XYZ file of C-alpha atoms in Angstrom:
720
model
C 70.347 35.727 41.143
C 70.249 36.872 44.824
C 70.798 35.389 48.191
C 69.982 36.844 51.568
C 71.323 36.384 55.116
C 68.840 37.461 57.853
C 68.873 37.495 61.664
C 67.558 34.158 62.918
C 65.373 35.866 65.404
C 63.029 36.975 62.751
C 62.003 33.302 62.224
C 60.991 33.222 65.759
C 58.784 36.213 66.002
C 55.275 35.123 66.984
C 53.363 38.258 66.157
C 50.482 38.646 63.754
C 48.924 41.818 62.305
C 45.997 42.874 64.220
C 42.771 44.211 62.605
C 43.153 47.957 61.981
C 40.815 50.701 62.337
C 40.765 54.058 60.384
C 43.630 56.384 61.564
C 45.339 53.616 63.454
C 49.128 53.179 62.832
C 49.917 49.476 63.019
C 53.208 48.762 64.992
C 55.975 48.462 62.380
C 57.519 45.471 64.144
C 54.345 43.450 63.686
C 54.222 44.368 59.914
C 57.883 43.533 59.626
C 57.495 40.066 61.177
C 54.552 39.303 58.956
C 56.481 40.555 55.965
C 59.529 38.390 56.667
C 57.205 35.398 57.293
C 55.615 35.995 53.869
C 59.077 36.293 52.331
C 60.213 32.940 53.547
C 56.902 31.532 52.395
C 57.804 32.940 48.943
C 54.585 34.962 48.959
C 56.299 37.800 47.123
C 53.299 40.086 46.713
C 52.294 40.018 50.253
C 55.938 40.278 51.443
C 56.394 43.411 49.373
C 53.140 44.943 50.560
C 53.844 44.243 54.268
C 57.441 45.366 54.238
C 56.498 48.602 52.561
C 53.759 49.098 55.207
C 56.293 48.435 57.901
C 58.637 51.176 56.490
C 55.681 53.598 56.237
C 54.663 52.786 59.814
C 58.272 53.286 61.123
C 58.444 56.702 59.433
C 55.090 57.634 60.759
C 56.051 56.691 64.288
C 59.196 58.743 64.174
C 57.340 61.766 62.723
C 54.531 61.489 65.481
C 57.211 61.313 68.243
C 59.203 64.166 66.826
C 56.066 66.445 66.429
C 54.564 65.477 69.778
C 57.809 65.917 71.635
C 58.601 69.244 70.129
C 55.006 70.508 70.652
C 54.932 69.333 74.375
C 58.273 70.770 75.008
C 57.008 74.186 74.125
C 53.715 73.766 75.783
C 55.055 72.524 79.237
C 57.984 74.549 80.611
C 60.734 72.496 82.112
C 60.150 73.664 85.704
C 56.416 74.202 85.520
C 56.283 78.057 84.879
C 55.550 80.956 87.086
C 52.411 79.335 88.597
C 54.296 76.287 89.878
C 57.104 78.486 91.164
C 54.732 80.004 93.747
C 54.256 76.609 95.547
C 56.723 74.195 97.067
C 59.852 73.432 95.103
C 58.549 69.880 94.438
C 55.656 71.399 92.500
C 58.088 73.564 90.497
C 60.148 70.466 89.657
C 57.329 68.030 88.935
C 54.764 70.213 87.519
C 56.404 70.644 84.196
C 57.557 67.076 84.112
C 54.026 65.646 84.699
C 52.431 68.149 82.414
C 54.692 67.269 79.598
C 54.228 63.521 80.202
C 50.391 63.965 79.998
C 50.814 66.081 76.865
C 52.904 63.372 75.271
C 50.476 60.566 76.167
C 47.464 62.403 74.601
C 49.314 63.666 71.590
C 50.811 60.263 70.663
C 47.532 58.524 71.476
C 45.688 60.807 69.067
C 48.327 60.428 66.285
C 48.897 56.767 66.618
C 45.404 55.623 67.378
C 46.674 53.364 70.174
C 48.712 53.514 73.357
C 52.248 54.555 72.693
C 53.640 51.488 74.452
C 52.181 49.292 71.621
C 54.885 50.715 69.336
C 57.954 49.917 71.483
C 60.026 47.464 69.329
C 62.966 45.378 70.453
C 66.443 46.695 70.041
C 67.161 44.187 67.345
C 64.258 45.300 65.345
C 65.116 48.941 65.669
C 68.693 48.112 64.556
C 67.341 46.339 61.418
C 65.366 49.484 60.460
C 68.344 51.766 61.236
C 70.420 49.649 58.877
C 67.745 49.508 56.290
C 67.386 45.714 56.464
C 63.757 45.755 55.139
C 64.983 47.042 51.741
C 67.244 43.875 51.596
C 64.111 41.734 51.657
C 62.260 44.135 49.394
C 64.626 44.048 46.504
C 64.313 40.194 46.295
C 60.482 40.419 46.487
C 60.295 43.057 43.776
C 62.719 41.157 41.619
C 60.657 37.908 41.925
C 57.590 40.094 41.028
C 59.415 41.328 37.961
C 59.131 44.973 39.220
C 62.766 45.802 38.258
C 62.555 49.571 38.821
C 61.413 49.084 42.476
C 63.915 46.265 42.978
C 66.754 48.515 41.825
C 65.624 51.316 44.107
C 65.300 49.077 47.089
C 68.735 47.457 46.369
C 70.358 50.847 46.015
C 68.696 52.179 49.148
C 70.020 49.253 51.104
C 73.473 49.438 49.594
C 74.019 53.180 50.471
C 73.837 52.263 54.104
C 75.769 48.934 53.830
C 78.490 49.477 51.268
C 80.437 46.490 52.521
C 77.674 44.053 51.762
C 79.238 41.881 49.030
C 76.172 40.175 47.825
C 74.280 43.383 47.400
C 77.161 44.907 45.450
C 77.088 41.843 43.209
C 73.414 42.402 42.797
C 73.812 46.043 41.890
C 76.264 45.230 39.262
C 73.933 42.668 37.713
C 71.099 45.193 37.767
C 73.319 47.620 35.883
C 73.805 45.144 33.053
C 70.141 44.288 32.713
C 68.196 45.742 29.836
C 65.237 47.961 30.951
C 67.038 49.233 33.981
C 67.647 52.983 33.872
C 70.211 54.977 35.721
C 67.569 57.045 37.559
C 66.241 53.700 39.049
C 69.212 53.767 41.354
C 67.585 56.083 43.881
C 68.100 56.273 47.603
C 64.577 56.072 48.956
C 65.846 57.201 52.400
C 67.990 59.976 51.167
C 68.484 62.788 53.664
C 68.173 66.210 51.919
C 71.037 67.853 53.727
C 73.621 65.152 52.547
C 72.447 65.374 48.884
C 72.734 69.105 48.991
C 76.101 69.154 50.768
C 77.786 66.694 48.502
C 76.484 68.589 45.430
C 77.606 71.903 46.972
C 81.207 70.570 47.704
C 81.399 69.228 44.055
C 80.508 72.743 42.749
C 82.891 74.357 45.168
C 85.818 72.049 44.145
C 84.960 72.895 40.436
C 85.082 76.617 41.140
C 81.432 76.883 40.334
C 80.759 79.251 43.289
C 77.233 80.429 42.469
C 75.986 76.875 42.322
C 77.985 76.008 45.320
C 76.382 78.875 47.410
C 72.850 77.650 46.466
C 73.493 74.015 47.381
C 75.561 74.715 50.519
C 72.879 77.130 51.788
C 70.165 74.458 51.214
C 72.382 71.920 53.016
C 72.868 74.219 56.025
C 69.130 74.894 56.260
C 68.270 71.226 56.045
C 70.980 70.186 58.454
C 69.763 72.615 61.082
C 66.152 71.275 60.471
C 67.392 67.650 60.821
C 69.299 68.666 63.969
C 65.957 69.976 65.550
C 64.032 66.877 64.641
C 66.885 64.724 66.232
C 66.861 66.778 69.384
C 63.079 66.439 69.685
C 63.363 62.662 69.498
C 65.639 62.815 72.427
C 62.578 63.982 74.618
C 60.286 61.615 76.318
C 60.767 58.035 77.568
C 63.718 56.021 76.103
C 62.935 52.651 74.577
C 66.136 51.217 76.067
C 65.529 52.372 79.651
C 63.714 49.268 80.758
C 66.275 47.043 78.987
C 69.282 48.618 80.531
C 68.069 49.088 84.105
C 69.948 46.779 86.267
C 68.068 45.020 89.064
C 70.688 45.740 91.669
C 70.922 49.422 90.664
C 67.572 51.073 91.526
C 68.168 54.802 91.796
C 65.934 57.035 94.041
C 63.238 59.187 92.466
C 65.321 62.339 92.257
C 68.372 60.539 91.037
C 66.338 58.798 88.390
C 64.849 62.063 87.162
C 68.287 63.763 87.106
C 69.849 60.783 85.306
C 67.116 60.832 82.734
C 67.395 64.569 81.878
C 71.159 64.403 81.952
C 70.809 61.575 79.308
C 68.441 63.739 77.290
C 71.040 66.535 77.252
C 73.728 64.105 76.163
C 71.427 62.809 73.380
C 70.878 66.257 72.121
C 74.530 66.893 71.919
C 75.125 63.671 69.995
C 72.694 64.739 67.327
C 75.188 66.671 65.598
C 77.038 63.360 64.996
C 73.949 61.803 63.643
C 73.362 64.513 61.022
C 77.068 64.676 60.140
C 77.358 60.886 59.500
C 76.572 59.858 55.979
C 74.472 56.760 55.604
C 76.887 53.730 55.340
C 79.628 55.467 57.246
C 80.660 54.790 60.769
C 82.341 58.180 61.594
C 80.956 61.650 61.371
C 82.334 64.427 59.218
C 84.181 66.719 61.696
C 82.919 70.252 62.176
C 80.017 69.661 59.935
C 78.115 72.910 60.681
C 81.237 75.153 60.953
C 82.504 73.605 57.616
C 79.475 74.909 55.883
C 80.095 78.443 57.050
C 83.835 78.303 56.068
C 82.958 77.224 52.538
C 80.184 79.658 52.175
C 82.250 82.682 53.279
C 84.809 81.921 50.613
C 82.226 81.171 47.941
C 80.298 84.398 48.620
C 83.599 86.307 48.523
C 84.379 84.803 45.100
C 80.976 85.828 43.743
C 81.432 89.403 45.054
C 78.919 89.272 47.843
C 81.112 90.489 50.711
C 78.164 91.205 53.030
C 77.061 87.598 53.152
C 80.713 86.464 53.253
C 81.173 88.654 56.362
C 78.063 87.225 57.954
C 79.317 83.722 57.448
C 82.743 84.611 58.691
C 81.152 86.114 61.784
C 79.092 82.945 62.269
C 82.106 80.785 61.925
C 83.989 82.744 64.610
C 81.212 81.901 67.098
C 82.714 78.323 67.018
C 86.357 79.351 66.720
C 86.758 82.992 67.996
C 90.560 82.844 67.874
C 90.919 81.413 64.309
C 93.492 83.848 62.901
C 92.891 83.270 59.158
C 89.119 83.949 59.750
C 89.885 87.010 61.817
C 91.976 88.329 59.044
C 89.161 87.753 56.544
C 86.770 89.588 58.812
C 89.143 92.602 58.867
C 89.204 92.531 55.115
C 85.451 92.403 54.906
C 85.009 95.346 57.348
C 87.405 97.412 55.258
C 85.589 96.572 52.010
C 82.114 97.081 53.541
C 83.083 100.245 55.594
C 83.884 100.421 59.225
C 80.404 101.690 60.022
C 78.672 98.614 58.575
C 77.379 96.218 61.251
C 78.439 92.617 60.691
C 76.701 90.086 62.830
C 76.478 86.341 62.864
C 73.385 84.582 61.714
C 70.547 84.375 64.226
C 70.164 80.655 63.668
C 73.807 80.006 64.307
C 73.872 82.185 67.369
C 70.954 80.209 68.823
C 72.573 76.857 68.020
C 75.886 77.903 69.699
C 74.421 79.426 72.829
C 72.063 76.549 73.442
C 74.825 73.932 72.838
C 77.104 75.817 75.274
C 74.527 75.989 77.969
C 73.827 72.155 77.669
C 77.561 71.364 77.739
C 77.922 73.313 81.017
C 75.108 71.370 82.656
C 76.479 68.084 81.311
C 80.088 68.745 82.422
C 78.822 69.901 85.871
C 76.804 66.624 86.293
C 79.809 64.519 85.142
C 82.162 66.323 87.488
C 79.950 66.065 90.572
C 77.818 62.994 89.958
C 80.172 60.845 87.980
C 79.673 59.326 84.547
C 81.199 60.135 81.201
C 80.614 62.498 78.284
C 82.121 62.137 74.794
C 81.910 65.691 73.584
C 81.116 65.510 69.859
C 82.503 68.935 69.098
C 86.020 70.103 68.409
C 85.148 73.707 69.059
C 84.096 73.396 72.723
C 85.955 76.112 74.718
C 88.730 74.724 76.810
C 87.497 76.771 79.898
C 84.203 75.048 79.816
C 85.772 71.648 80.611
C 86.438 70.983 84.437
C 89.957 70.637 85.384
C 89.480 67.139 86.648
C 88.206 65.977 83.297
C 91.134 67.611 81.579
C 93.523 65.724 83.912
C 91.837 62.489 82.885
C 92.168 63.356 79.203
C 95.847 64.016 79.786
C 96.107 60.689 81.524
C 94.462 58.875 78.556
C 96.904 60.639 76.168
C 99.842 59.423 78.331
C 98.381 55.925 78.240
C 98.023 56.084 74.449
C 101.581 57.373 74.281
C 102.718 54.433 76.415
C 100.834 51.946 74.277
C 102.745 53.376 71.242
C 105.995 52.855 73.047
C 104.942 49.403 73.939
C 104.248 48.577 70.330
C 107.734 49.949 69.367
C 109.194 47.813 72.094
C 107.354 44.836 70.774
C 109.147 45.315 67.464
C 112.253 43.969 69.192
C 112.243 40.431 68.002
C 113.017 37.287 69.813
C 115.010 34.255 68.440
C 113.244 31.631 66.426
C 112.597 28.305 68.207
C 113.218 26.021 65.252
C 116.283 25.736 62.841
C 115.915 26.038 59.191
C 113.092 28.636 59.117
C 113.884 31.727 57.129
C 112.454 35.262 57.602
C 111.695 36.202 53.959
C 110.102 39.621 54.669
C 109.935 41.721 57.759
C 107.815 44.817 58.727
C 110.136 47.229 56.984
C 110.222 45.266 53.761
C 106.353 45.014 53.951
C 105.884 48.765 54.440
C 104.132 48.363 57.864
C 104.396 47.355 61.363
C 104.065 43.970 63.163
C 104.205 42.004 59.867
C 106.577 39.096 58.814
C 106.771 36.289 56.351
C 108.492 32.944 57.366
C 109.459 30.240 54.790
C 110.181 26.485 55.319
C 107.775 26.061 58.175
C 106.502 22.936 56.505
C 108.130 20.537 54.119
C 106.587 19.456 50.809
C 105.719 16.128 52.152
C 103.826 17.639 55.174
C 101.872 20.023 52.920
C 100.831 16.945 50.803
C 99.631 15.166 53.927
C 97.602 18.213 55.007
C 96.108 18.548 51.566
C 95.225 14.773 51.680
C 93.498 15.508 54.973
C 91.248 18.186 53.397
C 90.399 15.885 50.569
C 89.506 13.021 52.984
C 87.523 15.396 55.186
C 85.547 16.682 52.237
C 84.720 13.204 51.085
C 83.614 12.381 54.649
C 81.327 15.338 54.718
C 82.551 18.271 56.806
C 80.189 21.200 57.321
C 81.549 23.461 54.593
C 81.768 20.870 51.721
C 80.561 22.208 48.460
C 79.163 25.405 49.942
C 79.565 28.757 48.315
C 82.001 31.093 50.056
C 80.444 33.497 52.623
C 82.495 36.277 50.964
C 81.943 35.754 47.191
C 79.614 33.691 44.981
C 82.566 32.911 42.649
C 84.242 30.536 45.000
C 83.513 27.420 46.979
C 84.604 27.097 50.573
C 85.591 24.200 52.707
C 86.848 24.366 56.349
C 88.145 21.917 58.966
C 88.627 22.657 62.616
C 91.168 20.724 64.740
C 88.320 19.129 66.721
C 86.508 18.013 63.648
C 89.752 16.518 62.170
C 90.282 14.544 65.383
C 86.661 13.340 65.387
C 86.904 12.223 61.739
C 90.181 10.426 62.625
C 88.413 8.689 65.580
C 85.640 7.540 63.157
C 88.196 6.189 60.749
C 87.355 8.694 57.941
C 90.816 10.324 57.856
C 94.357 9.216 58.895
C 95.187 9.840 62.512
C 98.710 10.946 61.530
C 97.321 13.646 59.228
C 94.974 14.949 61.841
C 97.713 15.012 64.378
C 99.884 16.911 61.883
C 97.218 19.719 61.742
C 97.591 20.150 65.484
C 101.399 19.968 65.271
C 101.802 22.423 62.368
C 99.489 25.018 64.106
C 101.387 24.615 67.370
C 104.701 25.148 65.586
C 103.279 28.240 64.043
C 102.123 29.481 67.356
C 105.565 29.024 68.945
C 107.204 30.810 65.970
C 104.793 33.759 66.174
C 105.069 33.990 69.985
C 108.847 34.044 70.046
C 109.091 36.527 67.249
C 106.391 38.964 68.237
C 105.906 38.371 72.071
C 108.887 36.745 73.599
C 108.235 35.874 77.161
C 104.502 36.636 76.827
C 102.116 33.701 76.378
C 100.078 33.341 73.252
C 96.950 31.194 73.294
C 95.022 29.842 70.286
C 91.920 31.738 69.608
C 90.767 29.808 66.585
C 92.399 27.342 64.079
C 90.853 26.543 60.736
C 92.123 24.581 57.772
C 90.391 26.389 54.887
C 90.256 25.759 51.156
C 88.783 28.113 48.509
C 88.051 26.816 45.051
C 87.358 28.908 42.030
C 83.969 28.204 40.334
C 85.149 27.911 36.759
C 81.860 28.924 35.040
C 81.570 32.158 37.150
C 84.968 33.816 36.643
C 84.249 35.879 33.568
C 83.979 39.631 34.396
C 84.603 38.969 38.064
C 85.346 42.170 39.997
C 85.295 41.143 43.745
C 87.811 39.758 46.130
C 88.051 36.391 47.754
C 87.908 38.260 51.013
C 87.234 42.042 51.380
C 89.737 44.226 53.189
C 89.230 44.080 56.989
C 91.111 43.991 60.334
C 90.879 41.131 62.672
C 90.054 42.621 65.992
C 88.156 45.811 65.110
C 85.537 47.148 62.697
C 87.321 49.013 59.859
C 85.956 52.464 58.863
C 87.730 53.584 55.693
C 86.030 56.833 55.437
C 86.757 57.798 59.045
C 90.231 56.367 58.914
C 89.411 54.507 62.143
C 89.003 51.035 63.346
C 86.483 50.481 66.187
C 87.503 47.774 68.655
C 83.974 46.727 69.615
C 81.601 43.785 69.030
C 80.955 42.089 66.600
C 84.639 42.260 66.012
C 86.784 39.635 67.778
C 88.360 42.341 70.077
C 90.398 39.846 72.078
C 92.535 38.704 69.091
C 96.127 39.900 69.315
C 97.973 38.144 66.426
C 96.969 36.407 63.238
C 98.721 33.943 60.937
C 98.223 32.027 57.536
C 100.164 28.927 56.949
C 99.970 28.117 53.203
C 99.876 24.567 51.819
C 100.019 24.939 48.061
C 100.558 27.391 45.155
C 98.966 25.491 42.224
C 96.183 27.966 41.616
C 95.716 31.483 40.287
C 95.196 34.542 42.519
C 94.533 34.133 46.220
C 97.420 36.174 47.462
C 97.236 38.175 50.677
C 97.618 41.946 50.510
C 97.950 44.651 53.112
C 96.485 48.203 52.690
C 96.419 51.603 54.289
C 93.347 52.341 56.410
C 91.650 53.532 53.284
C 91.346 49.790 52.172
C 92.511 50.892 48.678
C 96.225 51.684 48.885
C 98.116 48.383 48.742
C 101.240 48.488 50.848
C 102.435 44.803 50.658
C 101.498 41.531 48.906
C 102.359 37.937 49.945
C 102.190 35.146 47.400
C 101.196 31.674 48.838
C 103.512 28.757 48.667
C 103.988 25.535 50.701
C 105.300 26.077 54.096
C 105.051 29.891 53.977
C 103.726 31.470 57.170
C 102.671 35.099 57.179
C 102.050 36.656 60.609
C 100.867 39.985 61.781
C 99.098 41.829 64.730
C 95.502 41.788 64.402
C 94.640 45.623 64.930
C 94.008 48.492 62.681
C 97.715 48.711 61.731
C 97.200 45.667 59.527
C 94.174 45.954 57.272
C 94.354 43.134 54.757
C 92.378 41.099 52.181
C 92.646 38.317 49.768
C 92.778 38.484 46.019
C 90.219 36.486 44.044
C 91.111 32.808 43.508
C 90.420 32.735 39.715
C 91.503 29.140 39.024
C 92.196 26.059 41.057
C 92.014 25.404 44.794
C 93.863 27.410 47.604
C 94.365 25.772 50.908
C 95.906 27.287 54.137
C 95.645 26.992 57.911
C 94.149 30.200 59.279
C 95.329 31.025 62.812
C 94.303 33.589 65.350
C 95.943 34.110 68.789
C 95.211 35.937 71.961
C 97.092 36.845 75.141
C 93.803 36.240 76.950
C 93.597 32.851 78.494
C 89.922 33.335 78.919
C 89.446 33.381 75.283
C 91.669 30.310 74.554
C 90.271 27.948 71.887
C 88.213 25.226 73.603
C 87.942 23.021 70.612
C 91.671 22.653 70.619
C 91.627 21.525 74.200
C 89.157 18.752 73.249
C 91.110 17.841 70.170
C 94.317 17.371 72.271
C 92.405 15.204 74.694
C 91.340 12.986 71.909
C 94.851 12.804 70.715
C 96.143 11.868 74.095
C 93.340 9.259 74.437
C 94.491 7.748 71.193
C 98.097 7.695 72.355
C 97.038 5.852 75.547
C 95.045 3.296 73.534
C 98.306 2.705 71.514
C 100.319 2.263 74.711
C 102.236 5.543 74.035
C 102.262 7.469 77.272
C 103.150 11.150 77.580
C 106.819 11.739 77.765
C 107.778 8.624 75.717
C 109.396 9.275 72.459
C 107.183 8.287 69.630
C 108.058 6.626 66.392
C 108.359 8.772 63.360
C 105.368 8.360 61.080
C 105.343 7.768 57.285
C 106.299 11.371 56.477
C 109.318 11.382 58.821
C 107.676 13.683 61.415
C 108.109 13.201 65.109
C 106.684 14.725 68.147
C 109.933 16.319 69.098
C 109.805 18.307 65.858
C 106.122 19.345 66.224
C 105.394 19.535 70.073
C 101.747 20.069 71.090
C 101.943 22.232 74.064
C 99.444 24.287 76.286
C 98.900 26.969 73.690
C 95.207 26.097 73.837
C 95.213 25.112 77.556
C 91.855 24.991 79.340
C 91.178 28.197 81.273
C 91.180 28.006 84.947
C 87.649 29.318 85.156
C 84.795 27.765 83.266
C 82.846 31.052 83.081
C 83.394 32.520 79.643
C 82.104 35.721 78.139
C 79.443 35.462 75.596
C 80.881 34.329 72.330
C 84.258 33.361 73.752
C 83.761 29.665 73.131
C 84.079 29.344 69.379
C 82.277 25.909 69.625
C 79.085 27.686 70.481
C 79.051 29.767 67.428
C 77.315 28.829 64.165
C 79.768 27.935 61.476
C 78.375 30.690 59.246
C 79.703 33.189 61.809
C 83.061 31.450 61.953
C 83.501 31.600 58.212
C 83.017 35.301 57.857
C 86.479 36.258 58.600
C 88.603 33.376 57.239
C 91.670 34.343 55.231
């Protein structure tokens, strides 16, 4: 029923669970490693036990750190207190620091039953727990143990934080159809109280059920402020990443190191509001999360006739936005209704929150202005006068840069002439309701499509790496893929026709020249990756199918539909600039390409495959796209990605072209000599192979830039 992808490093963990003594908290990374080891040994009972213990240990460690850091912060004043102030300034500085460190060491030691350093896990392990990966394993173990209620809860808990996980979505749907599974089994075991209350409160508010809305929103605000304090406490003490991130050639002095640490603590505290305002499974935080509670509450209290609390919420909101005219008008209304002599003050908890946040922002901005560094202020309400003029100037420069980039995009919309005759522009950006999109027809002839389809068949029979594998995107399709280098190697071995392998190179190069001349005339495009891909519907698994052949995504950034943003950062292929799909057939059902808005739901354009049709588009957030399910037959196309960065040029292509040149030499066909047309009527003048994938001048590549070094499973994840 289920399948699971897991980080390979887990197989390499060489840790075993040590004997425990009463009161000792076993390090969660050791329990996790043993649990995963038991999972792959199919020892389901032990896997479930160890993974649950790992989750319990992880939660216990966080609680111990939170409690100890909060307690020691109160016990040891930051500058050592009055006694320390009577001595030298060094004593005033270090007294509190050392006292707090000693307090933390003893507190954590007594709570954990071992040295705190024993509980320092790797960044990869911490990321797994942040993304709830143990529940992914747990749901499989519970299912195998026939504990459906626990399997469903584990699956739902994982899915809440990973809503784009297609396999888990499939499993959730199967669980819903199973007899014996109840709706209340779908519980989020890691649910945060403030988010449950907030969403319920907003639902009541939208339904004009203001009494219920007030109760749930007040609960949410209380829980959110409590979660904020817990997060801020966890910012105290040593950071687990400090040793990993310290560069050998950048050893700061003692005072600089102390200053850098505490500035980092202040920044961490400021970022806590983003943590509590980000719903599990989302990338972006809800803007103005705390102020929005107060805005909703003041209106809800007004609707139920409690003007006193409505005025209190309005006054609290004005601490964030003191010049907000609609709220100032509401305050005047409340004062009139309550009487001018009635004192209206903001909530004490909100006053404390705002005052403390402003003080920390002042310290951070002072440090950034005088010591360097950056600070991404998480709040929209930060007073303008608090921000140093130099940082404002930098912000204006960034805005000008963004404006120029927009103008550059508009300029790039000016199209160049096509380098080949007979090619038709079937749809342009305007017809496709977007930007940087185009569809070309007649890029290949029917005969050339048939030759490339023959290549896929011959390669499959020869045994390429993807033959007969399930698609990485859906269990309802099978996936085959052929790179240009693999095609040339198969031709060299006599498994496929040399002419068909050469045609793959030529057709992709022709597509590159078309896309370069249309979108980026005068600016070199290099191949980033080329893949001949076929998707075949699994006939017996199409009934009731709800998923896509490929979910909606962007090619060079991580799409965040909820936040209406696309994050250009790894693991996205951030260096990609343009993408293309060259279709080879249309004798199948489904499989069309579609573009959407940033919400991934609103479809703006569709492209139906046919032989010789090339769809091309820029790879960024302006072009989210997906592929409809292939419900019958086999869909084949050449997937193409391009980059302006020569450093990220496709190295497999370089080697493939070298093999082709070697073949030409062996046949006494030196470069520059016109070659004979092959059996399909093609010639090298029609399909030139140029330096689109030329070898970079430097052999030093960034990690992951050489696609040959990546596992095929990673390559497959974003095929069209």
